C-alpha positions as a printed Julia matrix, in Angstrom:
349×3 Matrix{Float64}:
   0.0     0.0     0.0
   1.33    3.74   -0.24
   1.66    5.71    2.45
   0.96    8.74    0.28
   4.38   10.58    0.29
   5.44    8.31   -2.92
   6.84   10.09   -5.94
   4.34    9.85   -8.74
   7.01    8.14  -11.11
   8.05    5.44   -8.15
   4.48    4.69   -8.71
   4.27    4.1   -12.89
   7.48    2.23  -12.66
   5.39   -0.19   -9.82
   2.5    -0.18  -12.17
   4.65   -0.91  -14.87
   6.47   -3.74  -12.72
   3.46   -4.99  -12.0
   1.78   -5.13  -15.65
   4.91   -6.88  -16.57
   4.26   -9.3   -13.83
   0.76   -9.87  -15.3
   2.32  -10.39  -18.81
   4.67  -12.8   -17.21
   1.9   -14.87  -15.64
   0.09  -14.87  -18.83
   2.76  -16.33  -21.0
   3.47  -18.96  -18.25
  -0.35  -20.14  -18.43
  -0.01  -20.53  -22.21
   3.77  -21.48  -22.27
   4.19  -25.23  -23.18
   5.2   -28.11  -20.99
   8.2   -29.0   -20.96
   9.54  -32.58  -20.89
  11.28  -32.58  -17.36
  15.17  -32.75  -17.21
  14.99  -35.49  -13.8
  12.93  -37.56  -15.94
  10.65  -39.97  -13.16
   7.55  -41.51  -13.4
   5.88  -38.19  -11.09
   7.47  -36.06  -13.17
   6.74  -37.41  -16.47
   2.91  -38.04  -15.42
   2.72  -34.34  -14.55
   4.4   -33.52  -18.18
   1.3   -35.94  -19.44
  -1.21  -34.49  -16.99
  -0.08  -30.83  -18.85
  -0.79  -32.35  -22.19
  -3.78  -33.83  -21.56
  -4.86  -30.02  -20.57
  -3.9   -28.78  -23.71
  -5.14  -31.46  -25.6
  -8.83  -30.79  -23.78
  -8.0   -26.65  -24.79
  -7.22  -27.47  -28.28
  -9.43  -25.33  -30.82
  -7.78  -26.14  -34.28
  -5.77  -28.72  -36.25
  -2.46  -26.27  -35.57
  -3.33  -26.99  -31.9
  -3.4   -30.52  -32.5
  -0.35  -30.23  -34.12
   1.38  -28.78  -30.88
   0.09  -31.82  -29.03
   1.17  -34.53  -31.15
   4.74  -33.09  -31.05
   4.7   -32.88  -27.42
   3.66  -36.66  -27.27
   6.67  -37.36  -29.55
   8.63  -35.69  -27.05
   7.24  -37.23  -23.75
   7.13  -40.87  -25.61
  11.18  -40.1   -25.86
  11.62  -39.28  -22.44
   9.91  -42.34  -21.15
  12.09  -44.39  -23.75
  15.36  -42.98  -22.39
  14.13  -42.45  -18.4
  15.58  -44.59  -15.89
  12.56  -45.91  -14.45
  12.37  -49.74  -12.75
  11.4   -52.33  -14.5
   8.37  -54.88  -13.37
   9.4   -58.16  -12.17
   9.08  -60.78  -14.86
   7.8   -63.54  -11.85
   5.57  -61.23  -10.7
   2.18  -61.23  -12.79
   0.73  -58.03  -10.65
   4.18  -56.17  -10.89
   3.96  -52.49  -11.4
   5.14  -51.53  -14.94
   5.56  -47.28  -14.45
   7.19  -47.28  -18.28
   4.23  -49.35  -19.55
   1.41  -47.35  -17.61
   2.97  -43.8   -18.96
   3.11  -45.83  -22.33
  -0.52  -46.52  -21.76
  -0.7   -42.88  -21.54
   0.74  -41.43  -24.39
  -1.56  -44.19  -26.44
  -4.33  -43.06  -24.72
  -3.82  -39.12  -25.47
  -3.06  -39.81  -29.01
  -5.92  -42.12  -29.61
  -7.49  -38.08  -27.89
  -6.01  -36.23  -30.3
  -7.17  -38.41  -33.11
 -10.82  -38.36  -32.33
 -10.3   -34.74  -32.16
  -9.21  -33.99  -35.22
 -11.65  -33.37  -38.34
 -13.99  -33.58  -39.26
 -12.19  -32.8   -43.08
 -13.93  -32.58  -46.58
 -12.07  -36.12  -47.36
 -14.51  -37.54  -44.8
 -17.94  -36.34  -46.77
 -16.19  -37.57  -49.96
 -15.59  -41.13  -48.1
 -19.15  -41.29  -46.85
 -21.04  -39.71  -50.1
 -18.98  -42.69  -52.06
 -19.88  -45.71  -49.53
 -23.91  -44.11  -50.59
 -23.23  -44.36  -53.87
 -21.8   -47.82  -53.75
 -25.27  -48.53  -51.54
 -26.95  -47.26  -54.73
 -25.59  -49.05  -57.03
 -25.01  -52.0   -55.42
 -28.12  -52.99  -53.46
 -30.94  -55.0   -55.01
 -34.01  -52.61  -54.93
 -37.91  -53.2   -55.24
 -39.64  -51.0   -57.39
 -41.25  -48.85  -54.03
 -37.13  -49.12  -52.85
 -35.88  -47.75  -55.64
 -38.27  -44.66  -55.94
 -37.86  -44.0   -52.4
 -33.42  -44.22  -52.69
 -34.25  -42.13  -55.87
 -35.62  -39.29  -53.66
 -33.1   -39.46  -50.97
 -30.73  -38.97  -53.28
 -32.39  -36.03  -55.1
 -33.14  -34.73  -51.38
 -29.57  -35.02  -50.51
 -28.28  -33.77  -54.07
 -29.93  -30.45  -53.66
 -28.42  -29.59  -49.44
 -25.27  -30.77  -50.76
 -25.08  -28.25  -53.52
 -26.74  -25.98  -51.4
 -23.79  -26.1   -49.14
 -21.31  -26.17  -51.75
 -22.29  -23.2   -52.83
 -22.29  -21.55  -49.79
 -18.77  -22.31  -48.64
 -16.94  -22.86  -52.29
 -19.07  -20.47  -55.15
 -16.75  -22.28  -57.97
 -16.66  -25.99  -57.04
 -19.34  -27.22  -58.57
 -18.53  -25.69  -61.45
 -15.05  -26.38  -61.71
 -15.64  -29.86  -61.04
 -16.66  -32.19  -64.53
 -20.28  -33.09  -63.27
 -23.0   -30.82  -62.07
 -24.99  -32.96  -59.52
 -28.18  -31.33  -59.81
 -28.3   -31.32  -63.8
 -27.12  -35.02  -63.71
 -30.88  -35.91  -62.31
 -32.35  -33.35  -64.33
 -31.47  -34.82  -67.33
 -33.21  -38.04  -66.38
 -36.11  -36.32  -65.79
 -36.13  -34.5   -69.05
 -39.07  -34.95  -71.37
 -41.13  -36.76  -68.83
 -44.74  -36.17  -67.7
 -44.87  -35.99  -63.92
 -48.03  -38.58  -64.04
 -45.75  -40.6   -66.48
 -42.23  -39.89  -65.37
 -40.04  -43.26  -65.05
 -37.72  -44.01  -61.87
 -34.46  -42.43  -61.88
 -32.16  -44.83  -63.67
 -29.66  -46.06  -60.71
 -26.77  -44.96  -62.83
 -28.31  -41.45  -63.15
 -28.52  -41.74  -58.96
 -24.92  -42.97  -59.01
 -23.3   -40.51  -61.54
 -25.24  -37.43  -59.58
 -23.81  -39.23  -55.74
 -19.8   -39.39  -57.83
 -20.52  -35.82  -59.37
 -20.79  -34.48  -55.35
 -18.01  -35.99  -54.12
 -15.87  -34.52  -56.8
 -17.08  -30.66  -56.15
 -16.33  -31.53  -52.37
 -13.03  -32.9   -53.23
 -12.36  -29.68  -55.34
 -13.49  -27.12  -52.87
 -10.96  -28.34  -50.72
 -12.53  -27.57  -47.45
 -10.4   -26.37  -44.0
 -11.14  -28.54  -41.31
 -10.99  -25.26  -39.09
 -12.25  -22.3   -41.66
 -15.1   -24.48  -43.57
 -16.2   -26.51  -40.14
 -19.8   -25.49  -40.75
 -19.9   -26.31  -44.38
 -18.27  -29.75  -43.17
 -20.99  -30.19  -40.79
 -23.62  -29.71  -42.98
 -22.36  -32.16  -45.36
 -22.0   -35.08  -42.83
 -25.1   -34.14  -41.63
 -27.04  -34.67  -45.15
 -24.95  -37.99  -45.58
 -26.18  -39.47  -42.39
 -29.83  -38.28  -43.5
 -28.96  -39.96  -46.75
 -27.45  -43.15  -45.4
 -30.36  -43.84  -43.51
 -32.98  -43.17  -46.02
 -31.21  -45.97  -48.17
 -31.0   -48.02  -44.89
 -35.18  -47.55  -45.22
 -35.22  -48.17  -48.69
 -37.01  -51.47  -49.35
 -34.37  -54.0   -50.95
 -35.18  -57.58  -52.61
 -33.38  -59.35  -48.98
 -36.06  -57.54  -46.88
 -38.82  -59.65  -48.22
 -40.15  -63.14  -47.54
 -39.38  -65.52  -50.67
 -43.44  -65.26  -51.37
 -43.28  -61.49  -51.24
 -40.28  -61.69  -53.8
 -42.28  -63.85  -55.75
 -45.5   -61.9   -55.67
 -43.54  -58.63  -56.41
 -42.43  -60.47  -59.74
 -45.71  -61.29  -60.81
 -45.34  -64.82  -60.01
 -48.73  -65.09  -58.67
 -50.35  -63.3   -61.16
 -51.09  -65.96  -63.14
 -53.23  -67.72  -60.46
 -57.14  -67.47  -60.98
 -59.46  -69.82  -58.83
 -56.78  -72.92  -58.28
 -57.07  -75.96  -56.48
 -53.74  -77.56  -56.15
 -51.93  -76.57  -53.19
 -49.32  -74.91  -52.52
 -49.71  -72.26  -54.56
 -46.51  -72.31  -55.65
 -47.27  -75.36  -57.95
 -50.58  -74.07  -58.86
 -48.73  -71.04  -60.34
 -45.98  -73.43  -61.7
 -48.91  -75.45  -63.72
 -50.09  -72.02  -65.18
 -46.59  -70.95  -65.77
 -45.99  -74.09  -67.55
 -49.14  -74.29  -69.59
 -48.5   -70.34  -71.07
 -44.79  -70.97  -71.64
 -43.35  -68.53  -69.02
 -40.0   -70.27  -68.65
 -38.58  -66.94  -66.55
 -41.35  -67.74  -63.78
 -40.2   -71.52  -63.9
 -36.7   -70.4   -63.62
 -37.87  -67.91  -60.64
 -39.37  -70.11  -58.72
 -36.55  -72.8   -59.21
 -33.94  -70.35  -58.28
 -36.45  -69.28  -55.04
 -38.05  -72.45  -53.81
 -35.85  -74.34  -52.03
 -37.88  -77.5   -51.1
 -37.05  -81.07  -52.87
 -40.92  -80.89  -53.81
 -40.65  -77.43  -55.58
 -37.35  -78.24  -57.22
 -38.85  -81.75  -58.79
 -41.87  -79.75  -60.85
 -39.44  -77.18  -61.94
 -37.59  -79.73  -63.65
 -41.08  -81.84  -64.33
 -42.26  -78.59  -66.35
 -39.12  -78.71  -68.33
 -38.96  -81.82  -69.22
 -42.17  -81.06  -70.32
 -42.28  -78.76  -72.13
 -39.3   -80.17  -74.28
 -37.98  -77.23  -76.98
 -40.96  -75.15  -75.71
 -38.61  -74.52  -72.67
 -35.44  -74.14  -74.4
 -33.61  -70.66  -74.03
 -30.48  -69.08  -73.37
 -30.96  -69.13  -69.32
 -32.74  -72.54  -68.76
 -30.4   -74.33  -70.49
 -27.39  -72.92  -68.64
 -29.27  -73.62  -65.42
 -29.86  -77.06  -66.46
 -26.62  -77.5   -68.27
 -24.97  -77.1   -64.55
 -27.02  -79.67  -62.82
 -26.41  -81.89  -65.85
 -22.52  -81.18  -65.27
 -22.8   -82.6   -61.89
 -24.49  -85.76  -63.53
 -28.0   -84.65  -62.86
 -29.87  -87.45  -64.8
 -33.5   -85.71  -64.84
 -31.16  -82.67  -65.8
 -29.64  -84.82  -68.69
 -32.9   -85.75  -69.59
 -34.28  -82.14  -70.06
 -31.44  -81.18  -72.19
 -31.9   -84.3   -74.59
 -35.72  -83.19  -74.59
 -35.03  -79.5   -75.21
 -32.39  -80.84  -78.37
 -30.08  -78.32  -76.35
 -26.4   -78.31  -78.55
 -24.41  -77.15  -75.68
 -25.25  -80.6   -73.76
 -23.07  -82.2   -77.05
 -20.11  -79.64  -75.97
């Protein structure tokens, strides 16, 4: 305190002394550990315990950066510390190099899940959806519901695109949104067929590209990142709704593809064969070959073949007589029969 007889400039000077103080104690907070020169297991725990504070403060990938050097550092000093090593006979033997080992694992595993998200992660997850697309079986409600996920995700991602990178989309080859226009084009809304799954493909490929050319800063385009991922998982899990062939019950498959259709009032049971009779009697050899390649029962399998052996010539094209050719190869006789019936050549080769 001053006892009021003080010379003005004694004062500044102790003001000054003590703003410098304050300046000191600043830079000390934000200084950065240092890896200790007695390197023990307390001391090198408090270097970690100082990382793992900085790690928790980090705000950007340059941040990150500081922390992952600092590891590199402390996982030196616990190579090259004289610390005791855990008896080998001893099962419960304390291990201090292996627990501050532990450590360092642990923190980096911290400073991985940290880091990111980055553009290269919406380009990974918009290519997985497009492999979904193209890849997965659909039924004909499936595919018009995948086709408007994708159009529904097609127009945020460009939306955010735009936003964050003006010329990506247009420096990139594809324009997403014209991609499913084009499919589009010349069709009546009442009248308008599904979106071809290569359109939905091409449009999915034609976003990652504008996201891999905008080049997006984990730190300065975090919100554009965000939005991205955020349309992906909405997109992901629209396709995860999306009714595929696996999700239905063989008889659903088989109603789907009109294999019932045939069936007016029937009497034979099940109605699997009753279908198979009609099937048989109008020629329909892709139904036969459906319901061969679907049935699985012994009983199922046996009219299959019955029908074709039937039907002789009548049954002969390009995909029954591979199927039959390969249960002939295995020396099928009923399958050897049908091929002598349906005067296949390839049963000669």
């Amino acid at each position: 305190m001053s006892n009021g007889d003080d010379d003005p400039a004694d004062a500044s000077e102790e003001a000054d002394a003590a703003d410098d103080g304050g300046d000191a104690g600043e830079q000390t907070e934000t200084a950065a550990p240092t890896l200790p020169d007695d390197a023990t297991e307390e001391s090198l725990n408090e270097y970690l315990d100082e990382i793992a504070e900085r790690l928790e403060a980090a705000e950007t990938e340059a941040d990150l950066d500081d922390v992952e050097a600092l590891l590199d550092d402390a996982e030196t000093g616990i190579e090259e510390a004289d610390l005791p090593e855990p008896d080998e006979d001893d099962e419960d033997a304390d291990d201090p190099r292996g627990d501050l080992e532990d450590r360092v694992a642990e923190l980096r595993d911290g400073v991985a899940d940290a880091r990111g998200p980055y553009g290269e992660d919406v380009v990974d997850a918009v290519e997985a959806a497009s492999g979904t697309v193209a890849d997965t079986e659909w039924t004909e409600a499936g595919h018009d519901d995948a086709a408007a996920a994708v159009a529904s995700f097609v127009g945020e991602a460009a939306d955010a695109i735009d936003d964050a990178a003006p010329d990506a989309i247009d420096e990139a080859d594809e324009d997403p949104e014209a991609l499913l226009d084009e499919a589009a084009d010349g069709e009546e809304p009442a009248a308008a067929e599904p979106i071809p799954v290569d359109q939905l493909t091409a449009a999915l490929d034609a976003v990652a590209a504008a996201v891999a050319e905008a080049g997006f800063d984990a730190d300065e385009d975090a919100d554009a990142i965000a939005a991205l991922l955020a349309a992906t998982d909405d997109l992901e899990a629209a396709l995860d709704d999306a009714e595929e062939w696996d999700d239905l019950e063989t008889h659903e498959q088989l109603r789907a593809q009109g294999y019932y259709d045939v069936l007016g009032h029937y009497k034979d049971f099940p109605v699997e064969w009753a279908a198979l009779k009609e099937h048989e009697a109008q020629g329909n050899v892709d139904m036969i070959l459906l319901a061969l390649d679907s049935l699985q029962s012994e009983f199922m399998e046996r009219h299959c073949l019955e029908a074709f052996e039937r039907m002789g010539k009548r049954g002969k094209t390009e995909a029954s007589v591979e199927e039959v050719l390969g249960r002939a190869e295995k020396r099928d006789r009923p399958a050897i029969r049908i091929l002598g019936k349906m005067a296949a050549e390839e049963a000669t080769d």
